[in-house]
Amino acid sequence: MIAGSGAGGLPETQEMLDFCAEHGIVSDIELIDIKDIHHAFDRMQKGDVRYRFVIDMQTL
């Protein structure tokens, strides 16, 4: 079976990122320390998440 993705490839992704940068479009995130990962997972299971969690890599 041959399948593809509707999300596009690298050129389309780069075009989208360039467009967002040009127009000041950003995503809302909640930056968390790695030590808080279990709490973040609990919040996710409870539906208590408003923004995407992003782990602060400096806390690894």
PDB file of N, CA, C and O in Angstrom:
ATOM      1  N   MET A   1       0.840  -1.176   0.000  1.00  0.00           N
ATOM      2  CA  MET A   1       0.000   0.000   0.000  1.00  0.00           C
ATOM      3  C   MET A   1       0.890   1.245   0.000  1.00  0.00           C
ATOM      4  O   MET A   1       1.886   1.297   0.700  1.00  0.00           O
ATOM      5  N   ILE A   2       0.501   2.236  -0.761  1.00  0.00           N
ATOM      6  CA  ILE A   2       1.202   3.513  -0.783  1.00  0.00           C
ATOM      7  C   ILE A   2       0.270   4.551  -0.185  1.00  0.00           C
ATOM      8  O   ILE A   2      -0.906   4.631  -0.538  1.00  0.00           O
ATOM      9  N   ALA A   3       0.800   5.345   0.746  1.00  0.00           N
ATOM     10  CA  ALA A   3      -0.019   6.365   1.405  1.00  0.00           C
ATOM     11  C   ALA A   3       0.767   7.666   1.473  1.00  0.00           C
ATOM     12  O   ALA A   3       1.993   7.673   1.385  1.00  0.00           O
ATOM     13  N   GLY A   4       0.063   8.738   1.646  1.00  0.00           N
ATOM     14  CA  GLY A   4       0.675  10.049   1.769  1.00  0.00           C
ATOM     15  C   GLY A   4       0.074  10.824   2.923  1.00  0.00           C
ATOM     16  O   GLY A   4      -0.849  10.365   3.583  1.00  0.00           O
ATOM     17  N   SER A   5       0.598  11.995   3.153  1.00  0.00           N
ATOM     18  CA  SER A   5       0.119  12.846   4.231  1.00  0.00           C
ATOM     19  C   SER A   5      -0.498  14.104   3.651  1.00  0.00           C
ATOM     20  O   SER A   5       0.054  14.703   2.735  1.00  0.00           O
ATOM     21  N   GLY A   6      -1.630  14.507   4.201  1.00  0.00           N
ATOM     22  CA  GLY A   6      -2.268  15.751   3.780  1.00  0.00           C
ATOM     23  C   GLY A   6      -1.599  16.982   4.365  1.00  0.00           C
ATOM     24  O   GLY A   6      -1.925  18.109   4.015  1.00  0.00           O
ATOM     25  N   ALA A   7      -0.643  16.761   5.265  1.00  0.00           N
ATOM     26  CA  ALA A   7       0.028  17.883   5.931  1.00  0.00           C
ATOM     27  C   ALA A   7       1.108  18.516   5.065  1.00  0.00           C
ATOM     28  O   ALA A   7       1.582  19.597   5.366  1.00  0.00           O
ATOM     29  N   GLY A   8       1.528  17.856   4.010  1.00  0.00           N
ATOM     30  CA  GLY A   8       2.550  18.406   3.146  1.00  0.00           C
ATOM     31  C   GLY A   8       3.933  17.952   3.561  1.00  0.00           C
ATOM     32  O   GLY A   8       4.121  17.319   4.594  1.00  0.00           O
ATOM     33  N   GLY A   9       4.903  18.303   2.761  1.00  0.00           N
ATOM     34  CA  GLY A   9       6.283  17.917   3.021  1.00  0.00           C
ATOM     35  C   GLY A   9       7.097  19.080   3.552  1.00  0.00           C
ATOM     36  O   GLY A   9       6.553  20.103   3.987  1.00  0.00           O
ATOM     37  N   LEU A  10       8.399  18.944   3.474  1.00  0.00           N
ATOM     38  CA  LEU A  10       9.288  19.989   3.990  1.00  0.00           C
ATOM     39  C   LEU A  10       9.111  21.341   3.308  1.00  0.00           C
ATOM     40  O   LEU A  10       9.070  22.366   3.995  1.00  0.00           O
ATOM     41  N   PRO A  11       8.997  21.398   1.976  1.00  0.00           N
ATOM     42  CA  PRO A  11       8.815  22.719   1.352  1.00  0.00           C
ATOM     43  C   PRO A  11       7.538  23.425   1.813  1.00  0.00           C
ATOM     44  O   PRO A  11       7.549  24.633   2.068  1.00  0.00           O
ATOM     45  N   GLU A  12       6.459  22.678   1.946  1.00  0.00           N
ATOM     46  CA  GLU A  12       5.191  23.274   2.394  1.00  0.00           C
ATOM     47  C   GLU A  12       5.283  23.729   3.845  1.00  0.00           C
ATOM     48  O   GLU A  12       4.771  24.784   4.215  1.00  0.00           O
ATOM     49  N   THR A  13       5.949  22.919   4.664  1.00  0.00           N
ATOM     50  CA  THR A  13       6.129  23.287   6.070  1.00  0.00           C
ATOM     51  C   THR A  13       6.959  24.557   6.188  1.00  0.00           C
ATOM     52  O   THR A  13       6.625  25.462   6.958  1.00  0.00           O
ATOM     53  N   GLN A  14       8.034  24.651   5.415  1.00  0.00           N
ATOM     54  CA  GLN A  14       8.873  25.848   5.442  1.00  0.00           C
ATOM     55  C   GLN A  14       8.100  27.066   4.967  1.00  0.00           C
ATOM     56  O   GLN A  14       8.228  28.155   5.534  1.00  0.00           O
ATOM     57  N   GLU A  15       7.288  26.893   3.937  1.00  0.00           N
ATOM     58  CA  GLU A  15       6.464  28.004   3.431  1.00  0.00           C
ATOM     59  C   GLU A  15       5.513  28.502   4.520  1.00  0.00           C
ATOM     60  O   GLU A  15       5.340  29.701   4.708  1.00  0.00           O
ATOM     61  N   MET A  16       4.909  27.568   5.249  1.00  0.00           N
ATOM     62  CA  MET A  16       3.991  27.937   6.324  1.00  0.00           C
ATOM     63  C   MET A  16       4.735  28.660   7.445  1.00  0.00           C
ATOM     64  O   MET A  16       4.271  29.683   7.953  1.00  0.00           O
ATOM     65  N   LEU A  17       5.914  28.175   7.810  1.00  0.00           N
ATOM     66  CA  LEU A  17       6.692  28.827   8.860  1.00  0.00           C
ATOM     67  C   LEU A  17       7.138  30.220   8.441  1.00  0.00           C
ATOM     68  O   LEU A  17       7.111  31.165   9.243  1.00  0.00           O
ATOM     69  N   ASP A  18       7.553  30.366   7.193  1.00  0.00           N
ATOM     70  CA  ASP A  18       7.938  31.683   6.676  1.00  0.00           C
ATOM     71  C   ASP A  18       6.758  32.645   6.700  1.00  0.00           C
ATOM     72  O   ASP A  18       6.890  33.812   7.072  1.00  0.00           O
ATOM     73  N   PHE A  19       5.575  32.167   6.294  1.00  0.00           N
ATOM     74  CA  PHE A  19       4.371  32.994   6.309  1.00  0.00           C
ATOM     75  C   PHE A  19       4.060  33.456   7.728  1.00  0.00           C
ATOM     76  O   PHE A  19       3.775  34.628   7.966  1.00  0.00           O
ATOM     77  N   CYS A  20       4.130  32.531   8.672  1.00  0.00           N
ATOM     78  CA  CYS A  20       3.842  32.878  10.067  1.00  0.00           C
ATOM     79  C   CYS A  20       4.841  33.902  10.588  1.00  0.00           C
ATOM     80  O   CYS A  20       4.457  34.858  11.267  1.00  0.00           O
ATOM     81  N   ALA A  21       6.112  33.721  10.276  1.00  0.00           N
ATOM     82  CA  ALA A  21       7.137  34.667  10.726  1.00  0.00           C
ATOM     83  C   ALA A  21       6.909  36.047  10.134  1.00  0.00           C
ATOM     84  O   ALA A  21       7.012  37.062  10.823  1.00  0.00           O
ATOM     85  N   GLU A  22       6.554  36.088   8.869  1.00  0.00           N
ATOM     86  CA  GLU A  22       6.325  37.360   8.172  1.00  0.00           C
ATOM     87  C   GLU A  22       5.124  38.109   8.744  1.00  0.00           C
ATOM     88  O   GLU A  22       5.104  39.333   8.776  1.00  0.00           O
ATOM     89  N   HIS A  23       4.114  37.377   9.206  1.00  0.00           N
ATOM     90  CA  HIS A  23       2.881  38.003   9.684  1.00  0.00           C
ATOM     91  C   HIS A  23       2.737  37.997  11.205  1.00  0.00           C
ATOM     92  O   HIS A  23       1.674  38.329  11.729  1.00  0.00           O
ATOM     93  N   GLY A  24       3.788  37.613  11.912  1.00  0.00           N
ATOM     94  CA  GLY A  24       3.765  37.645  13.375  1.00  0.00           C
ATOM     95  C   GLY A  24       2.804  36.638  13.998  1.00  0.00           C
ATOM     96  O   GLY A  24       2.274  36.863  15.087  1.00  0.00           O
ATOM     97  N   ILE A  25       2.583  35.536  13.328  1.00  0.00           N
ATOM     98  CA  ILE A  25       1.678  34.509  13.836  1.00  0.00           C
ATOM     99  C   ILE A  25       2.492  33.559  14.714  1.00  0.00           C
ATOM    100  O   ILE A  25       3.494  33.001  14.277  1.00  0.00           O
ATOM    101  N   VAL A  26       2.070  33.415  15.964  1.00  0.00           N
ATOM    102  CA  VAL A  26       2.776  32.551  16.907  1.00  0.00           C
ATOM    103  C   VAL A  26       1.786  31.617  17.589  1.00  0.00           C
ATOM    104  O   VAL A  26       0.575  31.839  17.550  1.00  0.00           O
ATOM    105  N   SER A  27       2.310  30.599  18.227  1.00  0.00           N
ATOM    106  CA  SER A  27       1.453  29.688  18.976  1.00  0.00           C
ATOM    107  C   SER A  27       1.539  30.024  20.459  1.00  0.00           C
ATOM    108  O   SER A  27       2.556  30.523  20.940  1.00  0.00           O
ATOM    109  N   ASP A  28       0.471  29.764  21.178  1.00  0.00           N
ATOM    110  CA  ASP A  28       0.459  29.939  22.622  1.00  0.00           C
ATOM    111  C   ASP A  28       0.886  28.621  23.245  1.00  0.00           C
ATOM    112  O   ASP A  28       0.364  27.556  22.897  1.00  0.00           O
ATOM    113  N   ILE A  29       1.855  28.710  24.158  1.00  0.00           N
ATOM    114  CA  ILE A  29       2.368  27.504  24.804  1.00  0.00           C
ATOM    115  C   ILE A  29       2.416  27.716  26.311  1.00  0.00           C
ATOM    116  O   ILE A  29       2.331  28.848  26.799  1.00  0.00           O
ATOM    117  N   GLU A  30       2.551  26.633  27.029  1.00  0.00           N
ATOM    118  CA  GLU A  30       2.835  26.686  28.454  1.00  0.00           C
ATOM    119  C   GLU A  30       4.179  25.984  28.634  1.00  0.00           C
ATOM    120  O   GLU A  30       4.299  24.782  28.425  1.00  0.00           O
ATOM    121  N   LEU A  31       5.198  26.751  28.984  1.00  0.00           N
ATOM    122  CA  LEU A  31       6.542  26.227  29.163  1.00  0.00           C
ATOM    123  C   LEU A  31       6.642  25.587  30.549  1.00  0.00           C
ATOM    124  O   LEU A  31       6.305  26.213  31.555  1.00  0.00           O
ATOM    125  N   ILE A  32       7.064  24.315  30.581  1.00  0.00           N
ATOM    126  CA  ILE A  32       7.152  23.610  31.863  1.00  0.00           C
ATOM    127  C   ILE A  32       8.561  23.066  32.063  1.00  0.00           C
ATOM    128  O   ILE A  32       9.279  22.791  31.109  1.00  0.00           O
ATOM    129  N   ASP A  33       8.940  22.930  33.335  1.00  0.00           N
ATOM    130  CA  ASP A  33      10.194  22.269  33.692  1.00  0.00           C
ATOM    131  C   ASP A  33      10.000  20.768  33.570  1.00  0.00           C
ATOM    132  O   ASP A  33       8.904  20.251  33.788  1.00  0.00           O
ATOM    133  N   ILE A  34      11.072  20.051  33.289  1.00  0.00           N
ATOM    134  CA  ILE A  34      10.986  18.607  33.164  1.00  0.00           C
ATOM    135  C   ILE A  34      10.499  17.971  34.462  1.00  0.00           C
ATOM    136  O   ILE A  34       9.802  16.964  34.444  1.00  0.00           O
ATOM    137  N   LYS A  35      10.810  18.589  35.608  1.00  0.00           N
ATOM    138  CA  LYS A  35      10.381  18.027  36.890  1.00  0.00           C
ATOM    139  C   LYS A  35       8.862  18.063  37.042  1.00  0.00           C
ATOM    140  O   LYS A  35       8.310  17.354  37.875  1.00  0.00           O
ATOM    141  N   ASP A  36       8.185  18.856  36.250  1.00  0.00           N
ATOM    142  CA  ASP A  36       6.729  18.989  36.327  1.00  0.00           C
ATOM    143  C   ASP A  36       5.996  18.139  35.294  1.00  0.00           C
ATOM    144  O   ASP A  36       4.783  18.289  35.118  1.00  0.00           O
ATOM    145  N   ILE A  37       6.705  17.229  34.640  1.00  0.00           N
ATOM    146  CA  ILE A  37       6.103  16.466  33.547  1.00  0.00           C
ATOM    147  C   ILE A  37       4.940  15.599  34.026  1.00  0.00           C
ATOM    148  O   ILE A  37       3.927  15.478  33.341  1.00  0.00           O
ATOM    149  N   HIS A  38       5.052  15.015  35.215  1.00  0.00           N
ATOM    150  CA  HIS A  38       3.968  14.153  35.714  1.00  0.00           C
ATOM    151  C   HIS A  38       2.722  14.991  36.042  1.00  0.00           C
ATOM    152  O   HIS A  38       1.601  14.576  35.747  1.00  0.00           O
ATOM    153  N   HIS A  39       2.932  16.162  36.597  1.00  0.00           N
ATOM    154  CA  HIS A  39       1.808  17.062  36.879  1.00  0.00           C
ATOM    155  C   HIS A  39       1.146  17.501  35.568  1.00  0.00           C
ATOM    156  O   HIS A  39      -0.087  17.556  35.478  1.00  0.00           O
ATOM    157  N   ALA A  40       1.956  17.793  34.569  1.00  0.00           N
ATOM    158  CA  ALA A  40       1.417  18.197  33.264  1.00  0.00           C
ATOM    159  C   ALA A  40       0.600  17.065  32.659  1.00  0.00           C
ATOM    160  O   ALA A  40      -0.476  17.297  32.083  1.00  0.00           O
ATOM    161  N   PHE A  41       1.080  15.827  32.784  1.00  0.00           N
ATOM    162  CA  PHE A  41       0.344  14.683  32.252  1.00  0.00           C
ATOM    163  C   PHE A  41      -0.983  14.504  32.982  1.00  0.00           C
ATOM    164  O   PHE A  41      -2.016  14.254  32.354  1.00  0.00           O
ATOM    165  N   ASP A  42      -0.957  14.662  34.313  1.00  0.00           N
ATOM    166  CA  ASP A  42      -2.206  14.584  35.092  1.00  0.00           C
ATOM    167  C   ASP A  42      -3.188  15.653  34.632  1.00  0.00           C
ATOM    168  O   ASP A  42      -4.384  15.384  34.470  1.00  0.00           O
ATOM    169  N   ARG A  43      -2.702  16.866  34.426  1.00  0.00           N
ATOM    170  CA  ARG A  43      -3.571  17.956  33.952  1.00  0.00           C
ATOM    171  C   ARG A  43      -4.153  17.636  32.586  1.00  0.00           C
ATOM    172  O   ARG A  43      -5.324  17.927  32.315  1.00  0.00           O
ATOM    173  N   MET A  44      -3.337  17.045  31.723  1.00  0.00           N
ATOM    174  CA  MET A  44      -3.808  16.693  30.390  1.00  0.00           C
ATOM    175  C   MET A  44      -4.945  15.678  30.482  1.00  0.00           C
ATOM    176  O   MET A  44      -5.961  15.810  29.802  1.00  0.00           O
ATOM    177  N   GLN A  45      -4.790  14.669  31.337  1.00  0.00           N
ATOM    178  CA  GLN A  45      -5.825  13.658  31.483  1.00  0.00           C
ATOM    179  C   GLN A  45      -7.120  14.251  32.042  1.00  0.00           C
ATOM    180  O   GLN A  45      -8.204  13.771  31.729  1.00  0.00           O
ATOM    181  N   LYS A  46      -7.011  15.297  32.865  1.00  0.00           N
ATOM    182  CA  LYS A  46      -8.187  15.943  33.451  1.00  0.00           C
ATOM    183  C   LYS A  46      -8.812  16.981  32.511  1.00  0.00           C
ATOM    184  O   LYS A  46      -9.856  17.538  32.810  1.00  0.00           O
ATOM    185  N   GLY A  47      -8.139  17.258  31.407  1.00  0.00           N
ATOM    186  CA  GLY A  47      -8.646  18.270  30.476  1.00  0.00           C
ATOM    187  C   GLY A  47      -8.360  19.682  30.937  1.00  0.00           C
ATOM    188  O   GLY A  47      -9.007  20.631  30.512  1.00  0.00           O
ATOM    189  N   ASP A  48      -7.368  19.836  31.817  1.00  0.00           N
ATOM    190  CA  ASP A  48      -7.012  21.137  32.386  1.00  0.00           C
ATOM    191  C   ASP A  48      -5.828  21.751  31.634  1.00  0.00           C
ATOM    192  O   ASP A  48      -4.866  22.199  32.227  1.00  0.00           O
ATOM    193  N   VAL A  49      -5.891  21.724  30.320  1.00  0.00           N
ATOM    194  CA  VAL A  49      -4.796  22.258  29.509  1.00  0.00           C
ATOM    195  C   VAL A  49      -5.378  23.255  28.521  1.00  0.00           C
ATOM    196  O   VAL A  49      -6.296  22.938  27.777  1.00  0.00           O
ATOM    197  N   ARG A  50      -4.847  24.444  28.553  1.00  0.00           N
ATOM    198  CA  ARG A  50      -5.331  25.471  27.635  1.00  0.00           C
ATOM    199  C   ARG A  50      -4.408  25.619  26.421  1.00  0.00           C
ATOM    200  O   ARG A  50      -4.840  25.914  25.320  1.00  0.00           O
ATOM    201  N   TYR A  51      -3.110  25.442  26.656  1.00  0.00           N
ATOM    202  CA  TYR A  51      -2.118  25.606  25.595  1.00  0.00           C
ATOM    203  C   TYR A  51      -1.251  24.353  25.511  1.00  0.00           C
ATOM    204  O   TYR A  51      -1.218  23.538  26.416  1.00  0.00           O
ATOM    205  N   ARG A  52      -0.513  24.250  24.443  1.00  0.00           N
ATOM    206  CA  ARG A  52       0.411  23.122  24.247  1.00  0.00           C
ATOM    207  C   ARG A  52       1.519  23.210  25.288  1.00  0.00           C
ATOM    208  O   ARG A  52       2.113  24.264  25.510  1.00  0.00           O
ATOM    209  N   PHE A  53       1.824  22.064  25.927  1.00  0.00           N
ATOM    210  CA  PHE A  53       2.963  22.011  26.838  1.00  0.00           C
ATOM    211  C   PHE A  53       4.252  21.918  26.037  1.00  0.00           C
ATOM    212  O   PHE A  53       4.342  21.151  25.075  1.00  0.00           O
ATOM    213  N   VAL A  54       5.249  22.694  26.450  1.00  0.00           N
ATOM    214  CA  VAL A  54       6.580  22.629  25.861  1.00  0.00           C
ATOM    215  C   VAL A  54       7.569  22.513  27.017  1.00  0.00           C
ATOM    216  O   VAL A  54       7.530  23.310  27.947  1.00  0.00           O
ATOM    217  N   ILE A  55       8.421  21.490  26.967  1.00  0.00           N
ATOM    218  CA  ILE A  55       9.399  21.281  28.019  1.00  0.00           C
ATOM    219  C   ILE A  55      10.580  22.198  27.800  1.00  0.00           C
ATOM    220  O   ILE A  55      11.176  22.241  26.724  1.00  0.00           O
ATOM    221  N   ASP A  56      10.948  22.944  28.851  1.00  0.00           N
ATOM    222  CA  ASP A  56      12.114  23.810  28.814  1.00  0.00           C
ATOM    223  C   ASP A  56      13.348  22.911  28.825  1.00  0.00           C
ATOM    224  O   ASP A  56      13.649  22.257  29.818  1.00  0.00           O
ATOM    225  N   MET A  57      14.039  22.833  27.713  1.00  0.00           N
ATOM    226  CA  MET A  57      15.175  21.920  27.568  1.00  0.00           C
ATOM    227  C   MET A  57      16.321  22.258  28.507  1.00  0.00           C
ATOM    228  O   MET A  57      17.176  21.429  28.784  1.00  0.00           O
ATOM    229  N   GLN A  58      16.374  23.474  29.011  1.00  0.00           N
ATOM    230  CA  GLN A  58      17.434  23.846  29.963  1.00  0.00           C
ATOM    231  C   GLN A  58      17.220  23.187  31.326  1.00  0.00           C
ATOM    232  O   GLN A  58      18.113  23.199  32.167  1.00  0.00           O
ATOM    233  N   THR A  59      16.027  22.615  31.554  1.00  0.00           N
ATOM    234  CA  THR A  59      15.757  21.985  32.848  1.00  0.00           C
ATOM    235  C   THR A  59      16.023  20.487  32.820  1.00  0.00           C
ATOM    236  O   THR A  59      15.764  19.802  33.805  1.00  0.00           O
ATOM    237  N   LEU A  60      16.536  19.969  31.697  1.00  0.00           N
ATOM    238  CA  LEU A  60      16.858  18.543  31.612  1.00  0.00           C
ATOM    239  C   LEU A  60      18.061  18.206  32.445  1.00  0.00           C
ATOM    240  O   LEU A  60      18.970  18.900  32.610  1.00  0.00           O
TER     241      LEU A  60
END
